[in-house]
Amino acid sequence: MEAKSGHVHQPLPTVAVGDAFDRVAVLAPASVDCVVTSPPYWGLRSYGHVHDEEVLEKWASAHPSIDRRDLPSHAPGYDWYRSNGGVLGLEPYPQWFVGHLVEIFERLKPALKASASIWVNLGDTYFARWSSIRSDGRQGLGAGGRTRRKTPSGGELIDKQLLLIPARFAIAMQEAGWILRNDVIWAKTGVPPRANSDRLRLSHEHFFHFVLRPSSGRAKYYYDASVVEPGANDVVRVASHRGSDGHSATFPKDLVRPRIESSCPPGGLLLDPFCGTGRALEAAVESGRRAHGIELSTAYAQAARRRVREAKERRILEDPKHG
């Protein structure tokens, strides 16, 4: 497919290694049927990436006219942030994180077909001034060393506060012009016990369904309700996944397959711009869709490629006409 700039887009690789901010901007216009993804959650894991803890001081020093109490609402653009050592998900303030996510999805818009849907999975975070951040887990659920979050407290950022980051993200997307069709609650089964004695266990996450706002009239998009979970309710119960290939936060296929089959037409292109080890891509291929992933980690990208390749081989064995 030829872009408006005159550049010819090459066939998509299974997984492109790079930053989603860059990679989504070079996809062919109106080429993506559906997005199913789970970005890094705020303040939980580094996934092995090196984050400069001084990025907040760099921003404050570059903008001395901004009162430090107002820094949460004066976020730098994502390109400045990463160029100065920042990593998505490790922003000093959750407001910055939400702004950066919306910025990336805005850059994705030209690549979406008018009939496209995007599904975004996000979990919430409790604030603690010196909470642990591990490479792949936290609060005793991951091995290896850890760093300490250095977000200044103040305002709603006080110890033990549930930050409602998914809700903040959904509202920010609405303000950017997206239409929110569903807030699917993933009720996790088999949640491990935790030591908290003053609150209930956090055992659910959100799966937001967004579509594009049309220039006129009501939004129209591809959707097949006959293939979703029995009852077609917006609360789904699926066991959390133990993870694979060194990644502790992988999609359960039983969670993503109904999202893919309902929102991506057979043979359509499924994109996961934060694909990790490729669980959504695998489910897409098994469901007869094409799949393209973007992943910042080379190791995770290699695992995703292997997972998709094996899914294609299984599909051919089950039905040779797909070869």
Short mmCIF file of C-alpha atoms in Angstrom, two decimals:
data_model
loop_
_atom_site.label_atom_id
_atom_site.label_comp_id
_atom_site.label_asym_id
_atom_site.label_seq_id
_atom_site.Cartn_x
_atom_site.Cartn_y
_atom_site.Cartn_z
CA MET A 1 0.00 0.00 0.00
CA GLU A 2 1.30 3.46 -0.91
CA ALA A 3 1.23 6.21 1.69
CA LYS A 4 0.19 9.76 0.92
CA SER A 5 3.82 10.80 1.15
CA GLY A 6 4.64 8.59 -1.82
CA HIS A 7 6.58 6.04 0.19
CA VAL A 8 5.71 2.41 -0.52
CA HIS A 9 5.00 0.43 2.63
CA GLN A 10 6.79 -2.91 2.76
CA PRO A 11 5.00 -6.05 3.98
CA LEU A 12 4.71 -5.98 7.76
CA PRO A 13 7.02 -8.20 9.78
CA THR A 14 5.48 -10.40 12.45
CA VAL A 15 7.01 -8.21 15.13
CA ALA A 16 8.87 -4.94 14.68
CA VAL A 17 11.39 -4.04 17.37
CA GLY A 18 11.13 -0.43 18.42
CA ASP A 19 9.13 2.17 20.27
CA ALA A 20 5.40 2.16 19.55
CA PHE A 21 5.54 5.97 19.36
CA ASP A 22 7.67 5.68 16.21
CA ARG A 23 6.36 2.47 14.73
CA VAL A 24 2.64 3.27 14.68
CA ALA A 25 3.33 6.49 12.79
CA VAL A 26 4.79 4.67 9.77
CA LEU A 27 2.04 2.07 9.33
CA ALA A 28 0.14 2.28 6.05
CA PRO A 29 -2.89 4.56 6.28
CA ALA A 30 -6.23 2.81 6.93
CA SER A 31 -4.56 -0.60 7.13
CA VAL A 32 -5.37 -1.80 10.66
CA ASP A 33 -8.68 -3.50 11.42
CA CYS A 34 -8.29 -3.88 15.16
CA VAL A 35 -5.90 -3.14 18.03
CA VAL A 36 -5.71 -5.33 21.12
CA THR A 37 -3.00 -4.33 23.54
CA SER A 38 -1.87 -3.98 27.13
CA PRO A 39 0.60 -1.12 27.63
CA PRO A 40 2.94 -1.10 30.62
CA TYR A 41 1.03 -0.20 33.78
CA TRP A 42 2.21 2.83 35.72
CA GLY A 43 4.94 2.43 38.29
CA LEU A 44 5.14 -1.35 38.50
CA ARG A 45 7.84 -2.79 36.24
CA SER A 46 10.85 -1.64 34.24
CA TYR A 47 10.96 -4.73 31.96
CA GLY A 48 14.73 -4.42 31.98
CA HIS A 49 14.78 -0.90 30.50
CA VAL A 50 16.96 1.77 32.09
CA HIS A 51 15.02 4.76 33.39
CA ASP A 52 16.68 8.03 34.40
CA GLU A 53 15.27 8.99 37.79
CA GLU A 54 16.41 12.58 37.21
CA VAL A 55 14.01 13.16 34.31
CA LEU A 56 11.66 15.14 36.55
CA GLU A 57 14.49 17.43 37.67
CA LYS A 58 15.54 17.90 34.04
CA TRP A 59 12.01 18.98 33.11
CA ALA A 60 11.67 21.25 36.14
CA SER A 61 15.04 22.89 35.45
CA ALA A 62 14.10 23.48 31.83
CA HIS A 63 10.83 25.13 32.89
CA PRO A 64 11.57 27.19 36.02
CA SER A 65 8.40 29.25 35.55
CA ILE A 66 6.23 26.22 36.40
CA ASP A 67 5.44 25.95 40.08
CA ARG A 68 6.61 22.53 41.29
CA ARG A 69 3.15 21.87 42.67
CA ASP A 70 1.84 22.19 39.11
CA LEU A 71 4.33 19.82 37.48
CA PRO A 72 1.91 16.87 37.38
CA SER A 73 -0.38 18.82 35.02
CA HIS A 74 2.50 20.12 32.86
CA ALA A 75 3.80 16.94 31.28
CA PRO A 76 6.48 16.97 28.60
CA GLY A 77 5.67 15.36 25.28
CA TYR A 78 6.63 11.71 25.04
CA ASP A 79 9.47 12.37 22.59
CA TRP A 80 11.15 14.81 25.02
CA TYR A 81 10.54 12.44 27.91
CA ARG A 82 12.17 9.40 26.31
CA SER A 83 14.99 11.50 24.82
CA ASN A 84 15.84 12.53 28.36
CA GLY A 85 15.97 9.01 29.76
CA GLY A 86 12.31 8.36 30.51
CA VAL A 87 10.61 4.99 30.05
CA LEU A 88 6.90 4.55 29.40
CA GLY A 89 5.23 3.41 32.61
CA LEU A 90 7.90 4.90 34.86
CA GLU A 91 6.84 8.53 34.57
CA PRO A 92 7.25 10.47 37.82
CA TYR A 93 3.52 11.24 37.82
CA PRO A 94 0.57 9.11 36.67
CA GLN A 95 -0.77 12.17 34.82
CA TRP A 96 2.33 12.15 32.63
CA PHE A 97 1.84 8.44 31.93
CA VAL A 98 -1.78 8.93 30.88
CA GLY A 99 -0.81 11.81 28.61
CA HIS A 100 1.92 9.78 26.93
CA LEU A 101 -0.39 6.83 26.30
CA VAL A 102 -2.99 9.07 24.69
CA GLU A 103 -0.28 10.70 22.58
CA ILE A 104 0.78 7.31 21.22
CA PHE A 105 -2.79 6.27 20.38
CA GLU A 106 -3.35 9.60 18.66
CA ARG A 107 -0.37 8.86 16.41
CA LEU A 108 -1.98 5.53 15.58
CA LYS A 109 -5.24 7.04 14.29
CA PRO A 110 -4.23 7.45 10.61
CA ALA A 111 -3.36 3.74 10.38
CA LEU A 112 -6.84 2.67 11.51
CA LYS A 113 -9.65 1.79 9.17
CA ALA A 114 -12.84 3.75 9.77
CA SER A 115 -14.41 0.46 10.95
CA ALA A 116 -11.61 -0.30 13.43
CA SER A 117 -11.76 -0.89 17.17
CA ILE A 118 -9.03 -0.61 19.75
CA TRP A 119 -9.04 -2.60 22.97
CA VAL A 120 -6.75 -1.40 25.74
CA ASN A 121 -6.14 -3.41 28.91
CA LEU A 122 -5.01 -1.46 31.98
CA GLY A 123 -4.70 -2.27 35.67
CA ASP A 124 -4.63 0.16 38.55
CA THR A 125 -1.93 1.13 41.05
CA TYR A 126 -1.87 2.06 44.72
CA PHE A 127 0.37 4.98 45.59
CA ALA A 128 3.24 4.56 47.99
CA ARG A 129 5.99 7.15 48.17
CA TRP A 130 8.80 4.58 48.09
CA SER A 131 7.08 1.66 46.36
CA SER A 132 9.28 -1.02 44.82
CA ILE A 133 9.74 -1.23 41.06
CA ARG A 134 11.15 -4.51 39.77
CA SER A 135 12.28 -5.49 36.33
CA ASP A 136 9.45 -8.00 36.02
CA GLY A 137 7.24 -7.93 39.08
CA ARG A 138 6.81 -6.20 42.42
CA GLN A 139 5.90 -6.75 46.05
CA GLY A 140 7.59 -10.10 46.18
CA LEU A 141 6.08 -11.42 42.94
CA GLY A 142 9.21 -11.03 40.86
CA ALA A 143 12.81 -12.01 41.32
CA GLY A 144 15.86 -9.81 40.97
CA GLY A 145 16.79 -6.36 42.17
CA ARG A 146 14.50 -3.42 42.62
CA THR A 147 14.46 0.33 42.54
CA ARG A 148 12.29 2.77 44.45
CA ARG A 149 9.66 5.03 42.97
CA LYS A 150 10.58 8.67 43.57
CA THR A 151 7.29 10.39 42.82
CA PRO A 152 6.81 13.39 45.13
CA SER A 153 3.71 13.01 47.26
CA GLY A 154 1.02 15.68 47.39
CA GLY A 155 -2.57 16.22 46.34
CA GLU A 156 -4.13 12.84 45.55
CA LEU A 157 -0.67 11.22 45.61
CA ILE A 158 -0.69 10.05 49.19
CA ASP A 159 0.20 6.66 50.63
CA LYS A 160 -2.43 3.92 50.24
CA GLN A 161 -4.38 5.85 47.61
CA LEU A 162 -5.88 3.86 44.74
CA LEU A 163 -5.08 6.13 41.80
CA LEU A 164 -7.87 5.18 39.35
CA ILE A 165 -5.39 5.31 36.46
CA PRO A 166 -7.60 3.28 34.07
CA ALA A 167 -10.48 5.73 34.58
CA ARG A 168 -8.18 8.71 34.09
CA PHE A 169 -6.90 7.16 30.86
CA ALA A 170 -10.40 6.44 29.53
CA ILE A 171 -11.55 10.00 30.21
CA ALA A 172 -8.41 11.43 28.58
CA MET A 173 -9.10 9.32 25.48
CA GLN A 174 -12.67 10.63 25.35
CA GLU A 175 -11.34 14.17 25.58
CA ALA A 176 -9.01 13.38 22.66
CA GLY A 177 -12.03 12.45 20.52
CA TRP A 178 -12.31 8.68 20.93
CA ILE A 179 -15.68 7.02 21.57
CA LEU A 180 -15.69 4.61 24.50
CA ARG A 181 -18.05 1.70 23.78
CA ASN A 182 -17.33 -0.61 26.70
CA ASP A 183 -15.41 -0.85 29.93
CA VAL A 184 -15.03 -4.60 30.22
CA ILE A 185 -14.06 -5.75 33.70
CA TRP A 186 -11.64 -8.65 33.74
CA ALA A 187 -12.41 -10.41 37.02
CA LYS A 188 -9.35 -12.55 37.68
CA THR A 189 -9.77 -15.97 39.20
CA GLY A 190 -7.01 -17.67 41.14
CA VAL A 191 -5.55 -14.42 42.50
CA PRO A 192 -2.70 -15.22 44.92
CA PRO A 193 -3.11 -14.19 48.56
CA ARG A 194 -1.49 -10.95 49.68
CA ALA A 195 -0.47 -9.63 53.06
CA ASN A 196 -2.83 -6.63 53.10
CA SER A 197 -5.09 -6.59 56.14
CA ASP A 198 -6.76 -3.19 55.67
CA ARG A 199 -8.29 -3.57 52.17
CA LEU A 200 -9.64 -6.16 49.75
CA ARG A 201 -7.38 -7.75 47.16
CA LEU A 202 -7.19 -5.97 43.82
CA SER A 203 -8.49 -8.72 41.54
CA HIS A 204 -9.79 -6.96 38.44
CA GLU A 205 -8.49 -4.99 35.49
CA HIS A 206 -10.14 -2.92 32.78
CA PHE A 207 -10.41 -3.63 29.06
CA PHE A 208 -11.57 -0.48 27.27
CA HIS A 209 -13.16 -0.64 23.83
CA PHE A 210 -12.70 2.54 21.78
CA VAL A 211 -13.79 3.39 18.24
CA LEU A 212 -13.17 6.38 16.02
CA ARG A 213 -15.44 9.39 16.06
CA PRO A 214 -16.92 9.90 12.58
CA SER A 215 -16.96 13.28 10.86
CA SER A 216 -20.75 13.13 10.92
CA GLY A 217 -23.47 10.83 12.18
CA ARG A 218 -23.11 7.90 14.53
CA ALA A 219 -20.02 5.71 14.77
CA LYS A 220 -20.09 2.55 12.64
CA TYR A 221 -17.53 -0.19 13.09
CA TYR A 222 -17.07 -3.93 12.66
CA TYR A 223 -18.51 -5.93 15.56
CA ASP A 224 -19.76 -9.51 15.80
CA ALA A 225 -21.51 -10.02 19.14
CA SER A 226 -22.18 -13.69 18.38
CA VAL A 227 -18.62 -14.72 19.25
CA VAL A 228 -18.19 -13.06 22.64
CA GLU A 229 -18.57 -14.80 26.00
CA PRO A 230 -21.95 -16.42 26.82
CA GLY A 231 -24.37 -13.78 27.99
CA ALA A 232 -22.43 -10.94 26.34
CA ASN A 233 -21.86 -9.26 29.70
CA ASP A 234 -19.21 -6.65 30.41
CA VAL A 235 -17.71 -8.62 33.30
CA VAL A 236 -15.64 -11.62 32.23
CA ARG A 237 -14.02 -14.15 34.55
CA VAL A 238 -10.70 -15.52 33.35
CA ALA A 239 -7.77 -16.85 35.33
CA SER A 240 -4.69 -14.64 35.31
CA HIS A 241 -1.73 -16.06 33.42
CA ARG A 242 1.56 -16.99 35.07
CA GLY A 243 3.51 -15.40 32.23
CA SER A 244 6.08 -16.82 29.84
CA ASP A 245 9.52 -16.18 28.35
CA GLY A 246 10.54 -13.98 31.28
CA HIS A 247 7.44 -11.76 31.00
CA SER A 248 5.17 -11.91 34.05
CA ALA A 249 2.25 -9.91 32.61
CA THR A 250 1.01 -11.84 29.58
CA PHE A 251 -2.54 -11.94 28.22
CA PRO A 252 -4.66 -15.03 28.86
CA LYS A 253 -5.79 -16.10 25.40
CA ASP A 254 -9.29 -16.79 26.73
CA LEU A 255 -9.50 -13.09 27.56
CA VAL A 256 -8.28 -11.68 24.24
CA ARG A 257 -9.74 -14.17 21.77
CA PRO A 258 -13.34 -12.88 22.12
CA ARG A 259 -12.07 -9.31 21.72
CA ILE A 260 -10.26 -10.29 18.52
CA GLU A 261 -13.00 -12.41 17.00
CA SER A 262 -15.71 -9.83 17.74
CA SER A 263 -13.80 -6.76 16.56
CA CYS A 264 -11.45 -7.94 13.79
CA PRO A 265 -12.98 -9.45 10.63
CA PRO A 266 -11.63 -12.82 9.44
CA GLY A 267 -8.45 -12.19 7.49
CA GLY A 268 -8.17 -8.69 8.94
CA LEU A 269 -5.06 -7.15 10.47
CA LEU A 270 -4.71 -7.24 14.25
CA LEU A 271 -2.13 -4.87 15.75
CA ASP A 272 -0.61 -5.05 19.22
CA PRO A 273 1.74 -2.05 19.66
CA PHE A 274 2.92 -3.31 23.08
CA CYS A 275 2.97 -6.98 22.19
CA GLY A 276 5.34 -8.40 24.82
CA THR A 277 5.75 -12.12 24.14
CA GLY A 278 2.93 -12.13 21.61
CA ARG A 279 -0.07 -13.70 23.32
CA ALA A 280 -2.59 -11.52 21.44
CA LEU A 281 -0.76 -12.10 18.15
CA GLU A 282 -0.90 -15.85 18.71
CA ALA A 283 -4.63 -15.71 19.41
CA ALA A 284 -5.17 -13.63 16.26
CA VAL A 285 -3.35 -16.12 14.02
CA GLU A 286 -5.21 -19.04 15.59
CA SER A 287 -8.45 -17.18 14.82
CA GLY A 288 -7.63 -16.70 11.15
CA ARG A 289 -6.48 -13.09 11.35
CA ARG A 290 -3.23 -11.48 10.29
CA ALA A 291 -1.07 -10.14 13.10
CA HIS A 292 1.55 -7.44 13.57
CA GLY A 293 3.24 -6.58 16.82
CA ILE A 294 5.54 -3.83 18.06
CA GLU A 295 7.83 -4.45 21.00
CA LEU A 296 10.62 -2.41 22.58
CA SER A 297 12.40 -5.44 24.06
CA THR A 298 14.39 -7.55 21.60
CA ALA A 299 14.10 -10.61 23.83
CA TYR A 300 10.32 -10.36 24.09
CA ALA A 301 10.05 -9.72 20.33
CA GLN A 302 11.97 -12.92 19.62
CA ALA A 303 9.62 -14.86 21.90
CA ALA A 304 6.61 -13.29 20.15
CA ARG A 305 7.91 -14.26 16.71
CA ARG A 306 8.41 -17.84 17.84
CA ARG A 307 4.92 -17.95 19.35
CA VAL A 308 3.30 -16.67 16.13
CA ARG A 309 5.35 -19.01 13.96
CA GLU A 310 4.25 -22.00 16.03
CA ALA A 311 0.62 -20.83 15.87
CA LYS A 312 0.83 -20.64 12.07
CA GLU A 313 2.31 -24.14 11.92
CA ARG A 314 -0.49 -25.52 14.10
CA ARG A 315 -3.10 -23.83 11.94
CA ILE A 316 -1.64 -25.32 8.77
CA LEU A 317 -1.57 -28.80 10.32
CA GLU A 318 -5.21 -28.44 11.33
CA ASP A 319 -6.26 -27.09 7.93
CA PRO A 320 -3.65 -27.27 5.12
CA LYS A 321 -5.54 -24.76 2.94
CA HIS A 322 -4.22 -22.03 5.26
CA GLY A 323 -0.68 -22.76 4.14
#
